[in-house]
Coordinates of C-alpha atoms and ligand atoms in Angstrom, one line a residue:
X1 CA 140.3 119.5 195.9
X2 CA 139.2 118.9 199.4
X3 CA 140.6 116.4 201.8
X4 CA 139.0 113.0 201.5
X5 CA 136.6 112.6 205.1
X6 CA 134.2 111.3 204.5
X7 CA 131.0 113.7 203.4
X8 CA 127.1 113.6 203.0
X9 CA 126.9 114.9 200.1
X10 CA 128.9 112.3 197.5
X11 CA 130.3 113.0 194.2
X12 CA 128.5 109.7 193.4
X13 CA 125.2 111.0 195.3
X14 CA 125.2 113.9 192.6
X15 CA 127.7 114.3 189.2
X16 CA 131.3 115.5 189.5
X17 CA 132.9 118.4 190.6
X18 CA 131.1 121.6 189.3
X19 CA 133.3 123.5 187.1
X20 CA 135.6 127.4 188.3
X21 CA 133.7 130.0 189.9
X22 CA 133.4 132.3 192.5
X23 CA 130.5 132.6 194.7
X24 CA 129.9 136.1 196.0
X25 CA 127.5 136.0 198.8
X26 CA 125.7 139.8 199.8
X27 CA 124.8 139.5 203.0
X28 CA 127.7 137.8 204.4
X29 CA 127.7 138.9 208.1
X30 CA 124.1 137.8 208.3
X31 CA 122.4 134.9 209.9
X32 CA 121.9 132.6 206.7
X33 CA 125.9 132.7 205.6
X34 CA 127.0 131.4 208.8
X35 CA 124.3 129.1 210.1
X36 CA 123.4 127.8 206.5
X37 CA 125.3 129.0 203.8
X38 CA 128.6 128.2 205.1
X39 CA 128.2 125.1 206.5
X40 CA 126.6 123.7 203.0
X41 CA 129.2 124.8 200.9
X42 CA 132.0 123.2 203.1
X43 CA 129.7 120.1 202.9
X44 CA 129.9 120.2 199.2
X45 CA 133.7 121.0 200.0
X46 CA 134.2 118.0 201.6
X47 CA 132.1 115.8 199.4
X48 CA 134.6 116.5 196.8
X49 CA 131.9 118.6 195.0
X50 CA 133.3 122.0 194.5
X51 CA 136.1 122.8 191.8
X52 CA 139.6 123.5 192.8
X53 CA 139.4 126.7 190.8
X54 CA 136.7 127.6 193.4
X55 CA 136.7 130.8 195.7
X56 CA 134.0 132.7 198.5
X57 CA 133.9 136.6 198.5
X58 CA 131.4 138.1 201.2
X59 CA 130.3 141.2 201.2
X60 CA 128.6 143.3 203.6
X61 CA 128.7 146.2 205.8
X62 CA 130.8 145.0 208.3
X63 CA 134.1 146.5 208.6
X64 CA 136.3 143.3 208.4
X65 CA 139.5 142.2 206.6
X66 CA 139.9 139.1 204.4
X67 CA 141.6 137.8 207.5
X68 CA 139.7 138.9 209.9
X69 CA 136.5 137.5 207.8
X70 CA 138.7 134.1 207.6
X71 CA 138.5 133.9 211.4
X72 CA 134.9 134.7 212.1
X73 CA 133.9 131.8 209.6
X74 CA 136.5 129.4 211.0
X75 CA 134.9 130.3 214.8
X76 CA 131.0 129.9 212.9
X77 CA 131.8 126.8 210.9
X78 CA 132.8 124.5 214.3
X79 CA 129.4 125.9 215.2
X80 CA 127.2 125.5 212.9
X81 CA 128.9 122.8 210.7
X82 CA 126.2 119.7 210.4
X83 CA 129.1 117.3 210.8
X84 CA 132.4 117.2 212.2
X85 CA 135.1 119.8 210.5
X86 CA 138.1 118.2 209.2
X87 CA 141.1 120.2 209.6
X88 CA 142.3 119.1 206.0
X89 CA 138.9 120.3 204.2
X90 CA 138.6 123.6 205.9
X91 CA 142.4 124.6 205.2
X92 CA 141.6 124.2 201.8
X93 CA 137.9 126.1 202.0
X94 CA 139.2 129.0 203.9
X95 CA 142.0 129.9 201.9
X96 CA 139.5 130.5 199.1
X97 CA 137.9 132.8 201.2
X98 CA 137.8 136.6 200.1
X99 CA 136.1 139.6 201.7
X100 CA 134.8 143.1 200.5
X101 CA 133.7 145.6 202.8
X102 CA 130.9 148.7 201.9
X103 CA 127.4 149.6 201.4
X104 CA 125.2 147.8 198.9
X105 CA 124.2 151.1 197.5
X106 CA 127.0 152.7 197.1
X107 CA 128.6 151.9 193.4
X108 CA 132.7 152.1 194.7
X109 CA 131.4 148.6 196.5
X110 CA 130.8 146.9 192.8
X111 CA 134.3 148.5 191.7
X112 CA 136.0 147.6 194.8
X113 CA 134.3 143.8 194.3
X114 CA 135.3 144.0 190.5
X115 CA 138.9 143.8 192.0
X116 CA 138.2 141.5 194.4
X117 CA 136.6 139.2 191.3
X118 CA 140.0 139.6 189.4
X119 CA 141.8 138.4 192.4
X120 CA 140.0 135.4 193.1
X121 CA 140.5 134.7 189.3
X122 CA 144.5 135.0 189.1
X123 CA 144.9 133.5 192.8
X124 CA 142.3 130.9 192.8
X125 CA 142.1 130.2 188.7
X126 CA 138.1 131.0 189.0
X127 CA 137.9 131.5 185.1
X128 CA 135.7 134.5 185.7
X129 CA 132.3 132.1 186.1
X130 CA 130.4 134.0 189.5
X131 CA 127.4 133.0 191.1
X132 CA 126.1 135.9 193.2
X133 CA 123.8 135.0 196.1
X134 CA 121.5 137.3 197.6
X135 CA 121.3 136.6 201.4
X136 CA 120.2 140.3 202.0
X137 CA 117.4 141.2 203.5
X138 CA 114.8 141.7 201.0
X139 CA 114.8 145.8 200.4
X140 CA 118.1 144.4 199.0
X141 CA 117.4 142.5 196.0
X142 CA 116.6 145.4 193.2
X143 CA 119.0 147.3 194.5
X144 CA 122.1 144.8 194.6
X145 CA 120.7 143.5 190.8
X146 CA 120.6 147.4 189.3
X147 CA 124.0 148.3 191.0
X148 CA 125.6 144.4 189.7
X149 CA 123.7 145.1 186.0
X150 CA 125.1 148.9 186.1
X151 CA 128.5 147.8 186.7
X152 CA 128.9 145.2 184.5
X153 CA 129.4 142.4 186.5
X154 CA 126.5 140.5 185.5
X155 CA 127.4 140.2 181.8
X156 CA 128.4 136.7 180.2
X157 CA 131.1 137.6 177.8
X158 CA 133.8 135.0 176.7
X159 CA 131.8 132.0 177.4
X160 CA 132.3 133.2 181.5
X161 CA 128.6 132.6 183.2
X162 CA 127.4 134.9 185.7
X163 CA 124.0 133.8 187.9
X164 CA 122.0 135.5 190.5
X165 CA 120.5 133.9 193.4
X166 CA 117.6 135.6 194.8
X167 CA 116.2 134.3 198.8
X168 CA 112.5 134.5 200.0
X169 CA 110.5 136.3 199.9
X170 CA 110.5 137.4 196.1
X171 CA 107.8 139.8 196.6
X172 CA 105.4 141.0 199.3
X173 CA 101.9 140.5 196.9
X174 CA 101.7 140.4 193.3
X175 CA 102.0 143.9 192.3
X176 CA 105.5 143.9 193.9
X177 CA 107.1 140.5 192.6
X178 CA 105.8 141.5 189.2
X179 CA 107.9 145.2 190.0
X180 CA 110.7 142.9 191.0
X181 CA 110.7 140.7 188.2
X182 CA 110.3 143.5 186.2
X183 CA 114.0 145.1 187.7
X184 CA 115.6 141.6 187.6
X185 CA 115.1 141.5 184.2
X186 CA 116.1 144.8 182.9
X187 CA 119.4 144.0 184.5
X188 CA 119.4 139.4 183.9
X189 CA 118.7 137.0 181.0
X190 CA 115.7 134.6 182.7
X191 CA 118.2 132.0 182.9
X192 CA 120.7 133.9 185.0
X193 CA 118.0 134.1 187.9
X194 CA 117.8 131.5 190.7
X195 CA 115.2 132.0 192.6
X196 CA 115.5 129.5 195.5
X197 CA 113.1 127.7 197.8
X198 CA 114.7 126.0 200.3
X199 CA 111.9 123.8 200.6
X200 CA 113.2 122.2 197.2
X201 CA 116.9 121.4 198.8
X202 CA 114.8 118.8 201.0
X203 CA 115.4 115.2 199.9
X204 CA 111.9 114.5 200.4
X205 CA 110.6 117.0 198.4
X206 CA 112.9 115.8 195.5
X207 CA 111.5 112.8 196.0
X208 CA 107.7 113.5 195.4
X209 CA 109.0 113.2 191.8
X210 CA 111.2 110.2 192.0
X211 CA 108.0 108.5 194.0
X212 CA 105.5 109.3 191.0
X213 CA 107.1 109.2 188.4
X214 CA 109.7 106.7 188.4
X215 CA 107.4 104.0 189.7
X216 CA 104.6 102.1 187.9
X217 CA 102.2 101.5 190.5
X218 CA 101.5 105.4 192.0
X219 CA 100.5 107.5 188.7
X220 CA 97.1 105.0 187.2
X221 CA 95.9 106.1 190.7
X222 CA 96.8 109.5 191.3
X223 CA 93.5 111.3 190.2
X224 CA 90.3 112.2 190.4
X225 CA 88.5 108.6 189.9
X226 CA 90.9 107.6 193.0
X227 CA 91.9 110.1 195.5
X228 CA 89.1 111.5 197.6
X229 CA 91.2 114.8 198.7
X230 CA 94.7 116.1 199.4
X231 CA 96.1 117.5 202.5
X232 CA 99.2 119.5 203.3
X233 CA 100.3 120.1 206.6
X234 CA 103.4 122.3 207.5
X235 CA 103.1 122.8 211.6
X236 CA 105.8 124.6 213.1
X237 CA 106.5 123.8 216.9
X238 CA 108.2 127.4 217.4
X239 CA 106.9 130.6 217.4
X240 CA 108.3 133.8 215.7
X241 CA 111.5 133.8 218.1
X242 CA 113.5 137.3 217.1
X243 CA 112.0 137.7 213.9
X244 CA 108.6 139.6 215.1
X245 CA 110.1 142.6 212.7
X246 CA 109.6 140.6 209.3
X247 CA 106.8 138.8 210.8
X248 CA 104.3 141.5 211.2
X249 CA 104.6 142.6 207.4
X250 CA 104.3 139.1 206.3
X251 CA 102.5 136.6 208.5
X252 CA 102.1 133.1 207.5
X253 CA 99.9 133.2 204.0
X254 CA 103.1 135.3 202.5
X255 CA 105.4 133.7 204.5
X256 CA 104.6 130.0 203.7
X257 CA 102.0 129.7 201.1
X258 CA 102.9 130.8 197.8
X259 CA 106.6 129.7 198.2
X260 CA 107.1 126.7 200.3
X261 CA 103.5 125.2 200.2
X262 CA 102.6 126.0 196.6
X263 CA 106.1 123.9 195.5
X264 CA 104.7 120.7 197.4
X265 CA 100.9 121.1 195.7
X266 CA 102.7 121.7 191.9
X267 CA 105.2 118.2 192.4
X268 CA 102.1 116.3 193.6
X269 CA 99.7 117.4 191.3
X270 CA 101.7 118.3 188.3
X271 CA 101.3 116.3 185.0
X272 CA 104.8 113.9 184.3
X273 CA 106.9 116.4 182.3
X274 CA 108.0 115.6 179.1
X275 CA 111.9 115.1 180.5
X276 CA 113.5 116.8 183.7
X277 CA 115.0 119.7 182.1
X278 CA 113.9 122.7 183.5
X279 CA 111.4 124.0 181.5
X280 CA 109.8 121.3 181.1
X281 CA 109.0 120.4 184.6
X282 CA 108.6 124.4 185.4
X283 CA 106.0 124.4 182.7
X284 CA 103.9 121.3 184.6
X285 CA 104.6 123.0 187.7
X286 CA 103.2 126.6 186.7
X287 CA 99.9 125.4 184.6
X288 CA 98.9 123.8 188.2
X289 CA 99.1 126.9 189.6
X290 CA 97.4 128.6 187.3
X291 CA 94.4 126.3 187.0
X292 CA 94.0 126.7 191.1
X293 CA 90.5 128.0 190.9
X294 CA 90.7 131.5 191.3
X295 CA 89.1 133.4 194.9
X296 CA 86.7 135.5 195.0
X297 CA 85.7 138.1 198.1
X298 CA 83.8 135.8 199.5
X299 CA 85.7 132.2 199.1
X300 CA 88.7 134.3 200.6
X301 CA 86.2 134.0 203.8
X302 CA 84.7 130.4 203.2
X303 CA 87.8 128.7 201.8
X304 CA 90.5 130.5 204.1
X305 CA 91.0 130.8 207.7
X306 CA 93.1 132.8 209.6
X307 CA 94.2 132.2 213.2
X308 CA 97.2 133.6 216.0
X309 CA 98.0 132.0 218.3
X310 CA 97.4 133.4 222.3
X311 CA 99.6 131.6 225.2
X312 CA 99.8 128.2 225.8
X313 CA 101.7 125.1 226.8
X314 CA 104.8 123.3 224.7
X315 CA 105.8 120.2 225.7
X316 CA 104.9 121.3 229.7
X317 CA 106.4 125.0 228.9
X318 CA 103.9 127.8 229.5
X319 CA 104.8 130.0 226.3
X320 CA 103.4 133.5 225.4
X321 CA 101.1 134.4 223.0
X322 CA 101.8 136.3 219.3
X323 CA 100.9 139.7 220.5
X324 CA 104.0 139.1 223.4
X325 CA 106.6 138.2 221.2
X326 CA 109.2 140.7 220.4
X327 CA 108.4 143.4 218.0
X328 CA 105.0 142.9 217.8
X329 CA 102.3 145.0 217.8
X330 CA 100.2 144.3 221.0
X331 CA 97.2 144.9 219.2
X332 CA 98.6 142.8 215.9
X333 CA 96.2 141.3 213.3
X334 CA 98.9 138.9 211.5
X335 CA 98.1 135.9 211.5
X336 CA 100.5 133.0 212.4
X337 CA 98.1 130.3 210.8
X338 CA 96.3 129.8 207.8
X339 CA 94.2 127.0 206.4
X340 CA 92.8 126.8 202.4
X341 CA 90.6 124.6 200.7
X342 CA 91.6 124.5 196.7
X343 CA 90.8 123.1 193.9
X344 CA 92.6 122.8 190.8
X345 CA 90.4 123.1 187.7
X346 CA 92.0 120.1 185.6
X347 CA 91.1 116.8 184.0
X348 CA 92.8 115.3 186.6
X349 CA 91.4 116.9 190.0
X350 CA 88.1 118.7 189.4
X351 CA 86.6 118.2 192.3
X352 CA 89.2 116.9 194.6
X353 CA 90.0 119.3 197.4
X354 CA 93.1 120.0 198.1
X355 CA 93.3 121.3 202.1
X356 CA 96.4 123.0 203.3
X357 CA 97.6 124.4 207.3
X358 CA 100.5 126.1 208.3
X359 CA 100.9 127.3 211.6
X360 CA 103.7 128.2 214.2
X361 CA 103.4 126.9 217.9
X362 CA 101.5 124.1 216.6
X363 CA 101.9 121.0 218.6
X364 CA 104.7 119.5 217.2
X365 CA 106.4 120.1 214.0
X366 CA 105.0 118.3 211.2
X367 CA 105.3 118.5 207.5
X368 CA 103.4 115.5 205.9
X369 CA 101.2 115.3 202.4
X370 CA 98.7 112.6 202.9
X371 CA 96.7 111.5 199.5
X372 CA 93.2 110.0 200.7
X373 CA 91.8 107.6 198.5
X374 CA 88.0 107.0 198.1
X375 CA 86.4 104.0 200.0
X376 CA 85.8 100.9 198.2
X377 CA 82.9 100.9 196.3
X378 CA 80.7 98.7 198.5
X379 CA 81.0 97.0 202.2
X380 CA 82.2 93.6 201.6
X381 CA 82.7 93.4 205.7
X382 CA 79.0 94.1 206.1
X383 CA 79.3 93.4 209.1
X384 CA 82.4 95.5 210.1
X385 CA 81.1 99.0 211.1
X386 CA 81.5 100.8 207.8
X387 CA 82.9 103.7 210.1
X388 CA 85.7 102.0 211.5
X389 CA 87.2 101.3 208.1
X390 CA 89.7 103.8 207.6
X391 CA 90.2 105.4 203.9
X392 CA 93.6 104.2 202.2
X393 CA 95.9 106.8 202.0
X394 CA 99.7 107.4 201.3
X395 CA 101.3 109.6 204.0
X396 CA 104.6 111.3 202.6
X397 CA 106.7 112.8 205.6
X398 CA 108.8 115.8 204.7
X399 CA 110.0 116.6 208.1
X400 CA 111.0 115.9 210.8
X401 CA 110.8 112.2 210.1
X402 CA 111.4 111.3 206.5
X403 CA 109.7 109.1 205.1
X404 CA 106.4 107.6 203.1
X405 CA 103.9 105.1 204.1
X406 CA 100.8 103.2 203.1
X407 CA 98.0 103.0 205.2
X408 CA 95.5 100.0 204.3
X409 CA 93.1 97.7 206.5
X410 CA 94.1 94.3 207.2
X411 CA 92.3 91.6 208.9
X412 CA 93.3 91.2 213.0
X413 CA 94.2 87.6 213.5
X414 CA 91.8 85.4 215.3
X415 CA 88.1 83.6 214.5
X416 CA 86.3 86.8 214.5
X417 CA 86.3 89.1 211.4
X418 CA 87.7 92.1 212.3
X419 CA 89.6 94.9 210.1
X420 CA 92.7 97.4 211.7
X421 CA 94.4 100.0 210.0
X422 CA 98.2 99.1 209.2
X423 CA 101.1 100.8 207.4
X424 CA 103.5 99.7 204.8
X425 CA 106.4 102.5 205.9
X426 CA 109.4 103.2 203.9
X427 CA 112.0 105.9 205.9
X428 CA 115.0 107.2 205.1
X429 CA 117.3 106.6 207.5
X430 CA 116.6 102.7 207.3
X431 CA 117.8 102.8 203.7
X432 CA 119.7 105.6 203.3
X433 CA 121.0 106.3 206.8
X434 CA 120.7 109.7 208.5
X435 CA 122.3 112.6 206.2
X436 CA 122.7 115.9 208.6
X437 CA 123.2 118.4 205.7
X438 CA 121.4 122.2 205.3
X439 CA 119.3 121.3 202.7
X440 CA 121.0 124.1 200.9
X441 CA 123.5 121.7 199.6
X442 CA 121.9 120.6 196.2
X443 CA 120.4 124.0 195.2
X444 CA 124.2 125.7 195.5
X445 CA 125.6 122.6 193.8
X446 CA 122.9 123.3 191.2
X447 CA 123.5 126.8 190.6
X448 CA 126.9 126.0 189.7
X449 CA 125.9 123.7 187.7
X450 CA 123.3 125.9 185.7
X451 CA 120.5 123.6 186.3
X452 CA 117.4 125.5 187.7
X453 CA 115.6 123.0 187.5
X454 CA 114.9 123.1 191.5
X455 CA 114.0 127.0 191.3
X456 CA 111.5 129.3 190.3
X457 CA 110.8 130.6 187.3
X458 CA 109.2 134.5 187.4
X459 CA 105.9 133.4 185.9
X460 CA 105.0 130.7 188.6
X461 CA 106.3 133.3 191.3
X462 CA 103.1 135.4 189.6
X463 CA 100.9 132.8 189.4
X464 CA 101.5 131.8 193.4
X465 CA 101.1 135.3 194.2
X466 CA 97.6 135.6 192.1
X467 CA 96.2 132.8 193.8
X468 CA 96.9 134.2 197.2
X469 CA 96.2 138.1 196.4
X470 CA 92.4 138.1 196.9
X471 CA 92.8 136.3 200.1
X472 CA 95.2 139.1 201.4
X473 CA 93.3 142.0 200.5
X474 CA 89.9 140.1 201.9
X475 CA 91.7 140.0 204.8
X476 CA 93.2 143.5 204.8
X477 CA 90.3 145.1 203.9
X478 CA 88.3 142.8 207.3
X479 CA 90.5 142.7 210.3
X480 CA 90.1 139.2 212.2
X481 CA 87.9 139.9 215.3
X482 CA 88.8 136.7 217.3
X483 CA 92.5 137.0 217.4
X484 CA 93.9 135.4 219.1
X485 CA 91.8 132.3 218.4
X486 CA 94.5 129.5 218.9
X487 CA 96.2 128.4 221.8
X488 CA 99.9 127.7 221.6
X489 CA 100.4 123.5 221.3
X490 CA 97.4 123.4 219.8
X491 CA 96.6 122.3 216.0
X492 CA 94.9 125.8 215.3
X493 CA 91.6 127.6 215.2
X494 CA 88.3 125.7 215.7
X495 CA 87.8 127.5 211.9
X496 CA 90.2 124.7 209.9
X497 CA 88.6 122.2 211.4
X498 CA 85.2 123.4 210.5
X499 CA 87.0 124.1 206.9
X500 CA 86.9 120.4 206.5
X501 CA 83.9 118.7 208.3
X502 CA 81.5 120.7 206.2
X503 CA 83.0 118.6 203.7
X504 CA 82.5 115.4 205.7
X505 CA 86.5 115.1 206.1
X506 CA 89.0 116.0 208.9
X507 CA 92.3 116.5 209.2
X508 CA 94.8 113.5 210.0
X509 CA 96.5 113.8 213.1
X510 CA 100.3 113.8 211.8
X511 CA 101.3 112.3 214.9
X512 CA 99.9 109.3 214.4
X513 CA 101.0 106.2 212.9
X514 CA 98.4 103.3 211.6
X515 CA 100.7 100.4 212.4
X516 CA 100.3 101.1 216.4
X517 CA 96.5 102.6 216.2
X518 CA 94.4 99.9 214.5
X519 CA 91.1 99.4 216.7
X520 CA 91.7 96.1 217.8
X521 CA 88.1 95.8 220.4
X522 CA 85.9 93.9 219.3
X523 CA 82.7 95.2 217.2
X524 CA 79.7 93.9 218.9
X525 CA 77.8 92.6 215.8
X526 CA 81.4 91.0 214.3
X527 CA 81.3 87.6 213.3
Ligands
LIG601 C1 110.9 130.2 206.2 C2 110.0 131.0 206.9 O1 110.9 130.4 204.8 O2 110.6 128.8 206.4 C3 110.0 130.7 208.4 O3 110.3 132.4 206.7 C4 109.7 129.2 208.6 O4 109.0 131.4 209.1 C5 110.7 128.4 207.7 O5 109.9 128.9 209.9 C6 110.3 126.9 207.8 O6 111.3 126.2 207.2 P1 111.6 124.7 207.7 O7 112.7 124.2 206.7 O8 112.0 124.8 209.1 O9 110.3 124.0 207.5

């Protein structure tokens, strides 16, 4: 096994050593092996996590050697690594790493990486288990599945396991993810299919479940009678950088919405599951989706809004607008932001709204889920402007600070009766200190485990895509007229807000933390 420096990820942190394989990754010269990929599996290398019968095949189009491939990911892994390389770990990763050269559709590639497969096995003791990871881009994925399924490779004979990891986007709308399922299928069991969501490697994700649902105190108020409304935020700082290409056939509904977004609405409004098997928390997971009320042509307009983003100012730097960026079309009608108003038609949340924003060149990068509870029923403090008391809420802080806190009103010391709003906070690095990882670390662990618990099943990839297919062809079918209708370092179009203050709400500024905001001048009538 790997050397013993110390790692982030801990045998003790998760369960042992996963057992022999080989993880074939399809797309190896590409962006996500080296920046991501890489780096997380020598993190799992060095926290003593991967088996000694353990070995790396890339494959891609690039004309390398085995050696030659063993040099590029030595010169990428001092780059990208999230912590410092030990000599003593990498020795031992990179001589498990193996390289096949050719073209994804061409079938001498699957016989040349059958070969490959058998020489990990004898050299490396693999046992014939393979995890094969799709980091292709997506025009890819059926055609790496049919040519894997046609050449036997993906069949689990002898007790040997084979799995398939598919990347985002699985699909483009619902017609095609249904088309892909449909291939993936013809060539994989259900349970050999990982669909991942990298949003589900974050710790704080994970913990959405471990804050509900191992605590008392949380779940007697997590419903209708209590919470007021729900609101996700997911603010990106940066724009689209290179990635203009993909951009412009997805924009952010596709890109955010139905994946990332979708997994943090199912953990916080899913029922407890009967156990944390897979299935059984899948199961919560898609009967939320499916009881998200459906749109219709004209809530597509009133319960979604669009927006791009034109120039504007980041942190004092003048940046350009969408319709600059590379690849773009200068008259483009993708939109970087969207904002939804749902509801989930369940005994638990009929009528709670749950509002959700995702933008790039937002003002800071922000994920947070705040739960806003009702008011109490009646002003005790009559005379404490009933305005100034601000709603209770629980603020959980995906990223980039991690964290959760509880915002209350407590009475400001001194003769006069006055009320400010202060936190309770809990963050991670206090208890836990910081852990730089990838956040890809516990979804590869978990595929080599054969837990999917943390991935998505084909029917709740459907059921995101339904909710979000009416929206996309409103939008289609009407191009926006005002883009570009945000600036960049803004929070977004003057739509979302609207979105919410016809509902008498308004969205929390994530920047802001009670403890250091309470309104401490004094009320005029207080006494
Ligand atoms: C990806 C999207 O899935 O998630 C990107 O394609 C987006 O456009 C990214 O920037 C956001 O991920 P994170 O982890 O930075 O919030």
């Amino acid at each position: 096994m790997a050397g013993s420096d110390s790692a982030n990820v801990t045998q003790e942190a998760l369960g042992g050593p996963a057992g022999p394989c080989t993880m074939v990754i399809f797309g190896a010269g590409g962006d996500l092996t080296k920046r991501l990929l890489i780096p997380a599996i020598y993190n799992l290398a060095a926290g003593r996590l991967l088996p000694e019968h353990f070995a790396i095949v890339g494959v891609s189009i690039e004309p390398f050697t085995t050696e030659q491939f063993r040099e590029q990911a030595t010169k990428d892994i001092h780059q990208f690594a999230t912590c410092a390389v030990q000599d003593e770990s990498w020795n031992w990763f990179v001589k498990r790493i193996y390289y096949a050269c050719g073209d994804f559709h061409d079938a001498n590639l699957y016989v040349k990486l059958k070969d490959t497969l058998g020489q990990t096995e004898k050299e490396q003791g693999t046992q014939g288990n393979c995890l094969f990871y799709l980091a292709t881009s997506p025009e890819f994925f059926p055609v790496v599945v049919q040519q894997l399924g046609a050449a036997g490779l993906t069949e689990q004979e002898d007790e040997k396991w084979k799995r398939v990891v598919i990347e985002k986007p699985f699909g483009h709308d619902l017609p095609s993810a249904i088309a892909l399922n449909k291939t993936v299928r013809a060539a994989l069991e259900e349970k050999q299919v990982y669909r991942i969501d990298h949003y589900l490697g974050k710790e704080t994700v994970q913990n959405i479940l471990a804050f509900r649902f191992a605590n008392g105190i949380f779940e007697p108020v997590w419903n209708r009678r209590y919470v007021d409304h729900v609101q996700v935020t997911v603010a990106e700082q940066l724009g689209v950088e290179q990635r203009g290409g993909y951009y412009e056939t997805a924009g952010a509904l596709r890109d955010m919405v139905p994946n990332h977004i979708f997994q943090l609405i199912t953990l916080c409004a899913m029922e407890p599951p009967i156990s944390f098997e897979a299935d059984a928390v899948h199961d919560e997971q898609s009967k939320i989706l499916r009881a998200i009320q459906p749109f219709s042509p004209e809530t597509a307009f009133s319960q979604a809004v669009r927006g791009q983003y034109g120039e504007g100012t980041i942190d004092g730097m003048q940046v350009a607008g969408y319709r600059s960026e590379p690849r773009v079309a200068p008259n483009s009608q993708t939109p970087t932001y969207v904002a939804l108003a749902l509801h989930i038609d369940n005994w638990r949340w009929a009528g709670v709204p749950f509002y959700l924003r995702t933008g790039k060149r937002m003002a800071r990068r922000a994920t947070q889920v705040v739960i806003r509870f009702r008011r109490p029923p009646f002003v005790l403090f009559r005379k404490t402007h009933v305005e100034k008391l601000a709603p209770n809420e629980i603020v959980i802080n995906i990223q980039p600070d991690e964290g959760i806190s509880l915002n209350f009103e407590a009475k400001v010391p001194g003769p006069v009766v006055r009320l400010g709003a202060v936190n309770m906070k809990f963050e991670y690095s206090d208890y836990f200190g910081s852990t730089p990882q990838t956040g890809y670390e516990t979804l590869i662990y978990d595929c080599m485990m054969g837990d999917p618990t943390l991935f998505q099943r084909a029917d709740m990839v459907e059921a995101s895509w339904t909710v979000v297919q009416p929206i996309l062809d409103a939008w289609r079918a009407t191009p926006a007229g005002d883009f570009p209708n945000y600036g960049a370092g803004s929070w977004g179009p003057e739509g979302a807000n609207e979105l919410l203050r016809r509902d008498g709400r308004e969205w929390r500024d994530p920047t802001i933390d009670n403890a250091t905001h309470y309104d401490a001048s004094p009320a005029s009538d207080n006494k």
